[in-house]
């Protein structure tokens, strides 16, 4: 894992000192709310329905156990004993008191954590594949490139006031687990015909009120040009992106309005001007890779026999292994998902006690590291076969072993009306209701891979437009209603879902979802996943059932 150097540490400490002064001047009345607004946003602090909300960066979703312990301490000392993992692998606190935020940030800085560039119209945290470095389908580990990008984006003077926020995602695998095509810039590590590894670069993806899939601007970019190419895209966007209308200010609108061909030509022109002065040399890449070398795997891990015995003897354990663990590239190891989707807790939330216990578990079983996923779960990446049974028992006791990863109850959900001042409708309560209606694990496992994404308004923080089932909160004369879409995906075959029909009332949304699942069960062919059935039969059978009942 990359360790911050002295320069990084100084930077985040100086930022805390600066923010302490700004907060003090605001509290003394020397700064007005408008003046303070941009200063607090530069430090991840939003003002929400009940209290300020603080977003803490988790670079490409990688956390050390000491950072987990600090997140727990902050949750206990400054919040209500819990925090929330977000759709961009970050952490949010919903209840810190404004006057305590400088102290909170100062504690986070002791473990190299901060909230810089987690809000505002700047380059945000770069996200990546939560199985980076360990998965079997990897072309190359994306994390060194994420870290190179993190360093380049941090306080980049030219891109501090972009037309809108800007998000980059990088994946190194054949299977896209990082929603790369829905980012302002998406980067895939790819191999060309002569076996050389480089990048495919996409631009213009994004969610929100106008969801658009990113398009390829550079099919193959040599590694040495990574930063110059990203810089060229950012320059074109910074210059030409619309600043007159915030709904048209994201790069997706620029690419759409300019046309891919012309946009690419503008980028190439800029790139030719700067590329020779911005080469990423091989030494830098190699020295960054040295921060992400594989841990000390046990060569005898594959000879374990206890795991097979437990699998055969304990059905609950074997179900958990099937749903919440995945293959690891090293024999004798698996990667484990820690489900933050227990039926009775808001998706993505975790308590301070759970965080502390997980930090101990990470130290004991997984080289002291944990990762966050964009579907609001956690991953212990390196678990030996021999440890899986004991680990499962511990996670189960912590309510972190619901065997539902990738199933219908593994929902992505935004804070909605419970916390967000922009919300039209609640989402956490609906997630709870859907969970209550789907309380039969055998049924959940039988219907398999179904991704429900639910946002409380069309800002789309919970990616509803790319959910297999998307649920969007809308306001109808002051009442909470829900618009349903079907057929979206954020993986390799990324797609924006289609609207099922008119929105449904709050007391009907759960039965609408269960009706959709019933239709799938009736219509599916053998071994056909939900998304395939939707794509094959179209929306009509779902429409008939949902609107017949309502
Ligand atoms: C104009 C206001 C807002 C817009 C347009 C907006 C839009 C978005 C979008 C499109 C995403 C994620 C999708 C992506 O990857 O691009 C996102 C992330 C998120 N938003 Fe918002 N959002 C807004 C305000 C808020 C507010 C006020 C909250 C407060 C609770 C919020 C909570 C979140 C959360 C939890 C995430 C995951 C974020 C992360 O970790 O970086 N958003 N937002
Ligand atoms: S989608 Fe809307 S309601 Fe949900 S967090 Fe984002 S802005 Fe708030």
mmCIF file of C-alpha atoms in Angstrom, residues 408-409 411 433-441 443-444 447 452 510 513-514 517:
data_model
loop_
_atom_site.group_PDB
_atom_site.id
_atom_site.type_symbol
_atom_site.label_atom_id
_atom_site.label_comp_id
_atom_site.label_asym_id
_atom_site.label_seq_id
_atom_site.Cartn_x
_atom_site.Cartn_y
_atom_site.Cartn_z
ATOM 1 C CA UNK A 408 -31.276 -8.267 -5.112
ATOM 2 C CA UNK A 409 -30.751 -7.142 -1.492
ATOM 3 C CA UNK A 411 -28.776 -2.538 -3.115
ATOM 4 C CA UNK A 433 -39.139 -2.246 3.055
ATOM 5 C CA UNK A 434 -37.818 -4.192 0.070
ATOM 6 C CA UNK A 435 -35.567 -6.166 2.414
ATOM 7 C CA UNK A 436 -38.530 -6.971 4.632
ATOM 8 C CA UNK A 437 -40.520 -8.199 1.635
ATOM 9 C CA UNK A 438 -37.609 -10.354 0.448
ATOM 10 C CA UNK A 439 -36.814 -12.227 3.624
ATOM 11 C CA UNK A 440 -36.360 -15.668 2.061
ATOM 12 C CA UNK A 441 -32.664 -16.255 1.340
ATOM 13 C CA UNK A 443 -35.586 -17.093 -3.112
ATOM 14 C CA UNK A 444 -32.936 -14.353 -3.139
ATOM 15 C CA UNK A 447 -33.223 -15.136 -8.549
ATOM 16 C CA UNK A 452 -31.121 -2.501 -7.540
ATOM 17 C CA UNK A 510 -42.194 -2.449 -2.854
ATOM 18 C CA UNK A 513 -40.449 -4.456 -7.259
ATOM 19 C CA UNK A 514 -41.733 -7.838 -6.126
ATOM 20 C CA UNK A 517 -39.199 -10.201 -9.751
#
